[in-house]
XYZ file of C-alpha atoms in Angstrom:
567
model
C 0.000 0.000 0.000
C 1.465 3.205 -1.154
C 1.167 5.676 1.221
C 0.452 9.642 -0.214
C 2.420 12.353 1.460
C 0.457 14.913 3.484
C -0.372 18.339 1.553
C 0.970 21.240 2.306
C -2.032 23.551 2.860
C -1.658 26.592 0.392
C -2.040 29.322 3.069
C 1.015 27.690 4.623
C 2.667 27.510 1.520
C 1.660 31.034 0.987
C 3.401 32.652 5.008
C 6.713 30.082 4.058
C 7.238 32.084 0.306
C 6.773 35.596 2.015
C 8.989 34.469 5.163
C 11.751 33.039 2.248
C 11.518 35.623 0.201
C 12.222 38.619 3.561
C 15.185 36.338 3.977
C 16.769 36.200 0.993
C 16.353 40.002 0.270
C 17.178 41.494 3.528
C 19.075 38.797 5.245
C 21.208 36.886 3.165
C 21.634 38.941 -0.236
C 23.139 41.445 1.821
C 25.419 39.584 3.367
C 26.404 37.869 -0.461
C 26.924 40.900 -2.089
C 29.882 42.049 0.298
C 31.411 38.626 -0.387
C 31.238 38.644 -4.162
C 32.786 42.386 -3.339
C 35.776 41.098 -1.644
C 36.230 39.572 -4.867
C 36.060 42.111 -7.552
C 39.251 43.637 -8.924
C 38.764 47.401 -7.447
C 39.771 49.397 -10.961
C 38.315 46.377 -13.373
C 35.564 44.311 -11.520
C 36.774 41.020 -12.545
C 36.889 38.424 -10.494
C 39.996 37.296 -8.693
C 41.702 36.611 -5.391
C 44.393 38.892 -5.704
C 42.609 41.268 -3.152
C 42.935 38.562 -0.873
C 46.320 37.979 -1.489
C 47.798 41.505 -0.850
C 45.547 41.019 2.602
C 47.393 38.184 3.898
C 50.971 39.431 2.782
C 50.717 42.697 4.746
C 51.314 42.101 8.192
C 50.039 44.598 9.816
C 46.133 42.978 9.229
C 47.608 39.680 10.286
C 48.489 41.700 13.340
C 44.975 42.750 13.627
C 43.570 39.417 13.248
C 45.839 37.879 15.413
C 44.678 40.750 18.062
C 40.833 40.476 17.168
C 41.200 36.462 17.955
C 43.102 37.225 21.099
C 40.995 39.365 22.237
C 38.236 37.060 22.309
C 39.335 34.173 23.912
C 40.886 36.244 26.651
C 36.774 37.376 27.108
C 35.905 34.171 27.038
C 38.181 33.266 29.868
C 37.725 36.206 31.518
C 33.334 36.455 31.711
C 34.190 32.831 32.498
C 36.096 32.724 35.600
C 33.439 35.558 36.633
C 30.566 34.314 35.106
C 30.515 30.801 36.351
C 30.996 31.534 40.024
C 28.343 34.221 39.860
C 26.244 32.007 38.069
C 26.677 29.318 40.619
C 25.823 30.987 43.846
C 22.885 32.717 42.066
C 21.339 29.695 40.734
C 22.330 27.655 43.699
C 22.558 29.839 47.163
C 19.407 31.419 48.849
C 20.684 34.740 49.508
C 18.756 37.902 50.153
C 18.407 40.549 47.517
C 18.785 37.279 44.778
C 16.140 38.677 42.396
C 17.673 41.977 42.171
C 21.216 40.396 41.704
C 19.820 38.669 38.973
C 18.475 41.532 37.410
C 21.710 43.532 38.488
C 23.481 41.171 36.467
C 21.499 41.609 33.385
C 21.959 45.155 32.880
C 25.825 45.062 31.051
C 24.419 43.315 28.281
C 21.063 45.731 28.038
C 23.162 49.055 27.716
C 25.838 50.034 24.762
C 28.863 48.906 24.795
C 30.532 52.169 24.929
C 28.174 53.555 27.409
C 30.758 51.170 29.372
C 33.913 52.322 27.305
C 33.269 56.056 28.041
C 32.352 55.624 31.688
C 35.871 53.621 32.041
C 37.614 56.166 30.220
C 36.669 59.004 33.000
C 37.422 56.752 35.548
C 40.379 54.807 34.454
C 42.050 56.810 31.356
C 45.299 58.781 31.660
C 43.540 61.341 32.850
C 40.384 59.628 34.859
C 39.697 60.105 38.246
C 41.619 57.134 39.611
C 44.798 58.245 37.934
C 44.273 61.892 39.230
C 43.096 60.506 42.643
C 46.592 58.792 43.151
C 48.799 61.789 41.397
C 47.361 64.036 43.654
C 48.183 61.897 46.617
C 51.828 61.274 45.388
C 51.049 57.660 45.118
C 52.210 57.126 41.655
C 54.453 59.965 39.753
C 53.044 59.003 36.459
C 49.658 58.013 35.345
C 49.050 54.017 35.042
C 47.850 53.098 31.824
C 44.912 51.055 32.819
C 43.186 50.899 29.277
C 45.558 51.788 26.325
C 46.237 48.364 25.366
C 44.905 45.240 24.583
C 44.222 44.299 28.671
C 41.744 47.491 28.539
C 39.766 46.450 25.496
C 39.303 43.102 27.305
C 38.358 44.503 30.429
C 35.804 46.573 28.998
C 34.062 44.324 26.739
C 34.205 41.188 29.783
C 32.234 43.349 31.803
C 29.655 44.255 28.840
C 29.610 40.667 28.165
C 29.747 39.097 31.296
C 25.464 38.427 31.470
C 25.866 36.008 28.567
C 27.917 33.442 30.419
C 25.753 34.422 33.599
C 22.581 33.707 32.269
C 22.940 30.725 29.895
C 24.816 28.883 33.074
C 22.335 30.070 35.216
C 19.648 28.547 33.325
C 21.454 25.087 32.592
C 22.434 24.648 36.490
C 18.471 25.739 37.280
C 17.241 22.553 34.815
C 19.814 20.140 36.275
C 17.841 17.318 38.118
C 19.321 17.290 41.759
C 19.911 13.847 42.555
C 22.301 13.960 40.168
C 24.607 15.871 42.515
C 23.029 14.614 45.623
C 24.218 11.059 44.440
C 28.032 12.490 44.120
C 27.764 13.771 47.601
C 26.736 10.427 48.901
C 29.796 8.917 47.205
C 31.916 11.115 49.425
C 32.450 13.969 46.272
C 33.647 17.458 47.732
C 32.079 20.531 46.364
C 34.597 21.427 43.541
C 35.161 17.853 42.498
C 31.496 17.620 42.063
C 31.031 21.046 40.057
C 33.445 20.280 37.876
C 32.657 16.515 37.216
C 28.908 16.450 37.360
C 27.537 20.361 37.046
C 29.861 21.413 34.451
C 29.797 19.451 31.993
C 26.134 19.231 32.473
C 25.592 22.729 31.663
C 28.121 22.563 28.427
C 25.740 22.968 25.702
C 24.146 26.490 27.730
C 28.010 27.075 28.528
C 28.898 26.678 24.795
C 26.001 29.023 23.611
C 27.332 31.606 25.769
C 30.766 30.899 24.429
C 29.503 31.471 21.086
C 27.657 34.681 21.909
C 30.619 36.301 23.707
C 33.308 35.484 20.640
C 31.084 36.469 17.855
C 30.390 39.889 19.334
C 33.683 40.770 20.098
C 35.227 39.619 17.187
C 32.775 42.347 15.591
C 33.180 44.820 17.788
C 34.952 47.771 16.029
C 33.631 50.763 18.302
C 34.923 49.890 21.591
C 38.856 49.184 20.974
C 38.242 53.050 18.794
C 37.324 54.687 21.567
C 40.157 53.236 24.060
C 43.147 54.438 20.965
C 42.828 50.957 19.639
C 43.131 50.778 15.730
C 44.859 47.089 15.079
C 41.642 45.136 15.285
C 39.791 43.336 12.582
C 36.663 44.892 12.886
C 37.790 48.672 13.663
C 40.396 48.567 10.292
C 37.598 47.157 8.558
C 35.281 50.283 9.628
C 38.544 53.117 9.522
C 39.438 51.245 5.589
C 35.433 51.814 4.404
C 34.489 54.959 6.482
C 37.359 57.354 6.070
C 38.959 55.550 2.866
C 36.779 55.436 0.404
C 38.353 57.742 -2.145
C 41.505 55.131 -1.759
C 39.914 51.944 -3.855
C 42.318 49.495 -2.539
C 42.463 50.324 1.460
C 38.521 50.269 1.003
C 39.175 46.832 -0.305
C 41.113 45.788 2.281
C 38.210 46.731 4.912
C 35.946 44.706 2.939
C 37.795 41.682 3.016
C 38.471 42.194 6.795
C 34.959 42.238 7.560
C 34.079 39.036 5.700
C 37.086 37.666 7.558
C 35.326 39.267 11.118
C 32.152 37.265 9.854
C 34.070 34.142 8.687
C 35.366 33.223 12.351
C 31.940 34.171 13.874
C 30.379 31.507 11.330
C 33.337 29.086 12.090
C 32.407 30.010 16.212
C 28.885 28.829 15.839
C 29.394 25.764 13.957
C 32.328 24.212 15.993
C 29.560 25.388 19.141
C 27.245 23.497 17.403
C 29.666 20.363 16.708
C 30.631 20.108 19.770
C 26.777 20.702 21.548
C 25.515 17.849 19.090
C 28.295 15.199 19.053
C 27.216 14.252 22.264
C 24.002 13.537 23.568
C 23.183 15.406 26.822
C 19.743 13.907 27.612
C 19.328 12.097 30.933
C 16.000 10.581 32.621
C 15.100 13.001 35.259
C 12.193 13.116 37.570
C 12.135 16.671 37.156
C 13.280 20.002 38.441
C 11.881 22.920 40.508
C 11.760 26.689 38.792
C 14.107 27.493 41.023
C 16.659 24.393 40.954
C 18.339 22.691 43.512
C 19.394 25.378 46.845
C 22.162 24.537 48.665
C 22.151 25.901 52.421
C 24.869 28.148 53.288
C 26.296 29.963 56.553
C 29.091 31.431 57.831
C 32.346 32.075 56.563
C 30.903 30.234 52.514
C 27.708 32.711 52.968
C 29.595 35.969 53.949
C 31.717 35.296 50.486
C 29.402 34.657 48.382
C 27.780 38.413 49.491
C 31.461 39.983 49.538
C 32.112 37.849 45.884
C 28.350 39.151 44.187
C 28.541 42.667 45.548
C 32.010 42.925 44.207
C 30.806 42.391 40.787
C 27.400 44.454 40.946
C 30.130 47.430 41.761
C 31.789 46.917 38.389
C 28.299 46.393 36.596
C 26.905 49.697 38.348
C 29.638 51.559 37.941
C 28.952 52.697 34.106
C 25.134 54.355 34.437
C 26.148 55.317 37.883
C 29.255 57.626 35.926
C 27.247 58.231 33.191
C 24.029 59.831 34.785
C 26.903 61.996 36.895
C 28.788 63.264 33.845
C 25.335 63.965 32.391
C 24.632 66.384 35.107
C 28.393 68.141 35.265
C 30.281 70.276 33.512
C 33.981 70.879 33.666
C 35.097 67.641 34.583
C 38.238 68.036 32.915
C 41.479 67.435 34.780
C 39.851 67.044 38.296
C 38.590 63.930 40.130
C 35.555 65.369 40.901
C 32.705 67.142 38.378
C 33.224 71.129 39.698
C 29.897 72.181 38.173
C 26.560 70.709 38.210
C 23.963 71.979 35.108
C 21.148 70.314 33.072
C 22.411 72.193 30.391
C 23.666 69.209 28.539
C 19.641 67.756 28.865
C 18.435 71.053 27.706
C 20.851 70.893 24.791
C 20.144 67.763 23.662
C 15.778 68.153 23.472
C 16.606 72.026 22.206
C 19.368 71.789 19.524
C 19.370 68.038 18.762
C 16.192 66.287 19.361
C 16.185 64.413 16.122
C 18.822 62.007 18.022
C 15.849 60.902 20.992
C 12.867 61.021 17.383
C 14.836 59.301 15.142
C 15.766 56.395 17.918
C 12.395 55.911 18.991
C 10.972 56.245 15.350
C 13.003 53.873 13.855
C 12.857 51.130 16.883
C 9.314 51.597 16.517
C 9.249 51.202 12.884
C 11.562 47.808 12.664
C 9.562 46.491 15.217
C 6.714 46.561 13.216
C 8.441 44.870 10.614
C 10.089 42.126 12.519
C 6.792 40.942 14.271
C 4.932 39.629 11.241
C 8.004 38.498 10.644
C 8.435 36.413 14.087
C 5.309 35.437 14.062
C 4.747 33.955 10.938
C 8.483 31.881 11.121
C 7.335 31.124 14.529
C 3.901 29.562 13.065
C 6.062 27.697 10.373
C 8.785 26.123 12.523
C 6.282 25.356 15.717
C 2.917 24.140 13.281
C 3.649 22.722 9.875
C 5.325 20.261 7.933
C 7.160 22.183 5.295
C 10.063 21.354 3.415
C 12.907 23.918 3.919
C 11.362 25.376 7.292
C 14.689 24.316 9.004
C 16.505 26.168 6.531
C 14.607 29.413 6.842
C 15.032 29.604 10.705
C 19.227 29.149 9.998
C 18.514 31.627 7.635
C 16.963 34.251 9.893
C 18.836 33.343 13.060
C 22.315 33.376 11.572
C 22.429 36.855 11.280
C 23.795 37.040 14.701
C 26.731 35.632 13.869
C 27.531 38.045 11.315
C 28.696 41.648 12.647
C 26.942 44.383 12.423
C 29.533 46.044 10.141
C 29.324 43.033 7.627
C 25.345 44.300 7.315
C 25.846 47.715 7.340
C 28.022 47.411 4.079
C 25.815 45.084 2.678
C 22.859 47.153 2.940
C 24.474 49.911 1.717
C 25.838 48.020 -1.214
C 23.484 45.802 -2.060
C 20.610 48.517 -1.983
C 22.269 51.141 -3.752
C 19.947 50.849 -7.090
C 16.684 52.710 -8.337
C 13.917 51.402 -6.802
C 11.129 50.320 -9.759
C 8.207 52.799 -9.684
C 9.733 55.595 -7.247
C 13.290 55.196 -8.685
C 15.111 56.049 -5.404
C 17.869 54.265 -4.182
C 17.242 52.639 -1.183
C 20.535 53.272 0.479
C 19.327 56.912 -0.194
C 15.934 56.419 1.443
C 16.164 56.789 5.542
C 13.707 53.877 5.444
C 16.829 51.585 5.057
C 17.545 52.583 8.852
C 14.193 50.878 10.322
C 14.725 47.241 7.880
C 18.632 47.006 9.026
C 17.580 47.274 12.572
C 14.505 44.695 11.680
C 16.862 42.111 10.121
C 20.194 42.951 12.847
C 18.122 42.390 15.804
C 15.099 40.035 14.894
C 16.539 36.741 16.354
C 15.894 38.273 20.080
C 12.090 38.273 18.834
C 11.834 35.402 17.021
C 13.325 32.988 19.225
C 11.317 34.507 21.873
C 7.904 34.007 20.076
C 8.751 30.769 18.625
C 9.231 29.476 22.781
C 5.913 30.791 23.282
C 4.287 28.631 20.593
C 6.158 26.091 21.794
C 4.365 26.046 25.269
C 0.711 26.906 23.921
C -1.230 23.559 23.550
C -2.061 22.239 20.264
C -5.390 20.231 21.166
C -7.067 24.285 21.166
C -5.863 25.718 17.996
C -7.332 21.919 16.651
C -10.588 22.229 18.510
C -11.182 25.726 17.014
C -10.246 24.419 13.540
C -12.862 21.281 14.089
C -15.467 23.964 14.992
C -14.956 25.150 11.158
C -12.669 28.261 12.223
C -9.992 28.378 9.388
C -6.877 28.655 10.325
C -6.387 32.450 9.630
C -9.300 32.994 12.481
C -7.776 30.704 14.723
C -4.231 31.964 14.831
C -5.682 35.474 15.570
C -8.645 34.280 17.968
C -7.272 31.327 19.896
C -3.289 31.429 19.273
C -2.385 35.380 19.371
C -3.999 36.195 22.789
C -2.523 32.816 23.928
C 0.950 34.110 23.389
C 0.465 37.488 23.500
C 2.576 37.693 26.814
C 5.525 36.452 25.601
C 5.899 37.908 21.875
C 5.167 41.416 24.006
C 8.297 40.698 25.936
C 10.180 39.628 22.851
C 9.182 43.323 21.001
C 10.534 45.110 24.322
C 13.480 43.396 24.293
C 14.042 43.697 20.286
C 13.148 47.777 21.289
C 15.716 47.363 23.657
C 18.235 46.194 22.011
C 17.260 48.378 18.635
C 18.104 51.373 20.394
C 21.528 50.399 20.985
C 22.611 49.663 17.565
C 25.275 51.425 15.525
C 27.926 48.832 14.188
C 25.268 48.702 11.256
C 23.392 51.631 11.023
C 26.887 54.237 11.564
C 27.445 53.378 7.185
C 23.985 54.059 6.526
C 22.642 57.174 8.233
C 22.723 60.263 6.162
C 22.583 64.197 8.022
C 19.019 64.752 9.836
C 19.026 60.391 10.017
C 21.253 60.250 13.490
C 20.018 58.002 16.259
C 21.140 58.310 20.223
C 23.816 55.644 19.449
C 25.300 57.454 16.464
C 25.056 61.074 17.996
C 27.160 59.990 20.943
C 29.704 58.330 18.966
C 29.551 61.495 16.737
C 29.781 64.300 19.476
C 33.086 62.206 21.240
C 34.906 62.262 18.334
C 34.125 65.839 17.307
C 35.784 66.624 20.948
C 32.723 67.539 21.830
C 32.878 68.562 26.094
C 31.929 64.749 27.349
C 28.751 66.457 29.035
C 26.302 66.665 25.953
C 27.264 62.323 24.866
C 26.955 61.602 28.399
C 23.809 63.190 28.393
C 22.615 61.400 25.285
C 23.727 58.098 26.763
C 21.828 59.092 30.246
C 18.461 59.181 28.085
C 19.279 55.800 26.131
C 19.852 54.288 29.623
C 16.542 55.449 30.732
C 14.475 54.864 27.657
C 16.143 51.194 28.462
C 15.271 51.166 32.298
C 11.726 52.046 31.533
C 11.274 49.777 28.741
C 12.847 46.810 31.390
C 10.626 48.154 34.091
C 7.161 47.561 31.603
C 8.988 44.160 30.732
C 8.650 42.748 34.368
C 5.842 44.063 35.067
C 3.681 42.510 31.966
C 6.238 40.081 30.571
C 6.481 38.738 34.304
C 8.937 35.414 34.105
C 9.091 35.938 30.227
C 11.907 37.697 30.748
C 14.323 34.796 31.512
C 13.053 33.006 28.320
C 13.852 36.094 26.053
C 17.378 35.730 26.968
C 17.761 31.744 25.831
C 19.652 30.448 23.611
């Protein structure tokens, strides 16, 4: 008996074209089109490999690879040997205050990464208030060079990164089942010798996706080492060569080919991550864990470190919007420890003379959310409710974007895009709509994964009872399905807001005069030597608008939050 494959209803067939087609255009031609690039004779536009050639004989860019790859493993190993421990006592230890730790230790990760740089830079530069605190007190006759360097770039980027080794741990050591452990300690295993022969390697595949997430964005990271004096990294050449070079053909080139490079090793990150997840199997019989995981009771001596060791490293996390919100309130803090003048005059400036940088933010955050929704939802439907061919490839498709820098997409986009539209005939690199769809395809992972774990969860048996009632399936999705999930896709579009906000590794090639965002402008006014008052100020509203947005999150998205932040 031959048995006939299932059809693939049309209206499915119908969301899976759309879905494929939103991929191809805004996700992976762009990304193409900078490859072919890196490719093209710069004078002629044939074809050849000698641009790749001159590349690797220079050695100055294998000087900045070499320092782009150090760089990230030494943030690997350092959010590690921070991360873990955190992750351990907050996962495992009852302590007081353990919610707002938790939260605490989420914030790095929800702010710019040079909010961070510039807040170290006035306290630790040449000139910062530590250095000037110990001159003044004839500690040290010269100022220590805390940042100018390699160690500096690290420092700054481990503590902007440190959440993603926190939380993916976190959340493996919270689904381990606790006999596991409990069956070690009966065997006579001490503490350590059980964490790191039982708990760790149980939590490798949440370990290894916070590996992956750490690597990737450092190893496109071209802002921060710029604004510590650091030029020799793959990503900053890459934006210097395309930025300020363009009139010189070849050094453009070479910026090209060192963001495809940038992109190559993130791509090579994920899939040895993935190897090395999937060539072992990690499932176990359990008889199930609590929300909250196994809680090991502590006193004494263990629980006074564990307070001393977590409110060591909420300092460091706090200390960026705590410097921040004080510069943005000062003026004259130039050459003195201490801010001699306090104003809102860098406020007023910003809403009077440049309010296009708090419009343009919210506008365009606004505006790519409303593109990556439909968007989420509809792979989410695919991937959680049909059958189709291909849907596997579409979610690599749409997912993989975050292991391609943001300066990889930026070119592409403007690139790819720069052609007459048919009908209007405007380019769309021209067009300030290209802002809002770079920012929908950079950041729509955080809301796609997100909704797609929230179809997960809703039950099947009462999108099929609606359907055996004669609702199509159009009427059920928005009657039975939407509402249903409506709590977690509205955390997923706070946190894509969220993280929207922040971007500029993309958007810095594609804005035009009148397009600036918050991000942009405070790049733009530090490097004009603009008095560090009016960015600081800009950054002090982007930290709000983000504390706000985090504040509606827990109290509507509730325990969403935790899932928006899987991997």
């Amino acid at each position: 008996m031959v048995t006939r494959k299932k059809r693939v209803p049309a209206e499915d067939l119908l969301v899976f074209s759309l879905l494929m087609a939103y991929a191809l255009i805004f996700v992976l031609y762009p990304i193409l089109i900078v490859v072919i690039e890196s490719f093209k004779d710069p004078t002629t536009n044939v074809f050849t490999v000698s641009n790749y050639v001159k590349f690797f004989s220079d050695p100055y860019y294998y000087r900045c690879l070499a320092n782009s790859l150090l760089a990230a493993i030494l943030t690997v190993l350092v959010t590690s040997l921070i991360g873990i421990p955190l992750a351990y006592i907050l996962s495992r230890y009852r302590l007081a205050g353990k919610t707002l730790y938790t939260a605490l230790s989420l914030l790095p990760i929800l702010l710019p990464p040079y909010v961070g740089a510039f807040a170290f830079i006035i306290l630790f530069g040449k000139m910062g208030v530590v250095n000037l605190l110990l001159t003044e007190y004839n500690i040290v006759k010269e100022p220590i060079d805390f940042l100018n360097g390699l160690h500096g770039v690290v420092f700054v980027e481990s503590i902007h990164l440190l959440p993603f080794i926190v939380i993916t741990c976190a959340a493996g050591m919270t689904q381990i089942d606790p006999s596991f452990e409990e069956i070690a300690e009966v065997a006579g295993a001490s503490g350590l010798y059980r964490t790191l022969t039982i708990t760790l390697p149980l939590i490798s595949p949440q370990y290894i996706s916070g590996v992956f997430l750490v690597m990737s964005y450092v190893l496109g990271d071209w802002l921060t080492p710029l604004l510590l004096g650091q030029k020799d990294y793959l990503a900053s050449v890459a934006y210097l060569n395309i930025a300020y070079h363009f009139t010189d053909i070849e050094r453009m080139y070479m910026g090209i080919i060192a963001a495809v490079l940038a992109s190559v090793f993130s791509v090579l990150v994920l899939l040895v991550s993935r190897y090395y997840v999937e060539r072992k199997s990690y499932t176990v019989l359990s008889k199930g864990t609590t929300a909250e995981g196994r809680v090991i009771p502590i006193a004494g001596v263990k629980k006074a470190l564990a307070y001393a060791y977590v409110a060591i490293v909420m300092i460091f996390v706090l200390l960026s919007p705590f410097v921040i919100t004080v510069a943005a309130f000062s003026r004259r803090w130039v050459l003195t420890p201490f801010p001699t003048y306090w104003t809102f005059e860098n406020i007023r400036m910003l809403f009077i003379e440049l309010p296009n940088y708090i419009q343009n933010t919210l506008v365009y955050s606004a505006l790519a959310t409303l593109i990556a929704l439909p968007v989420s939802l509809g792979a989410s439907y695919v991937l959680a409710r049909t059958q189709i061919p291909g849907k596997n490839l579409l979610d690599g498709m749409l997912v993989s974007i975050l292991a391609i820098p943001g300066i990889m997409v930026g070119v592409g986009y403007l690139v790819g895009f720069d052609f007459p539209l048919p009908i209007i005939g405007e380019r769309l690199s021209r067009i300030w709509l290209i802002m809002p769809l770079v920012l929908a395809a950079r950041r729509l992972p955080y809301l796609a994964r997100n909704t797609h774990a929230s179809f997960l969860q809703l039950e099947k048996s009462l999108e099929e009872a609606a359907q055996v009632a004669g609702a199509s399936k159009l009427r059920t999705f928005f009657t039975i399905s939407l509402p249903l999930i409506m709590r977690g896709v509205f955390a997923g579009m706070i946190l894509f807001f969220v993280m929207a906000m922040q971007e500029i590794s993309s958007t810095i090639f594609l804005y035009k005069p009148g397009w600036e965002t918050l991000p942009i402008g405070i790049y733009l006014q530090w490097s004009r030597g603009t008095e560090f008052g009016v960015p600081a100020a800009a950054a002090f509203i982007l930290i709000v608008l983000t504390l706000i947005l985090l504040l509606i999150l827990s109290k509507i998205g509730g325990r969403v939050l935790g899932g928006a932040f899987s991997i």
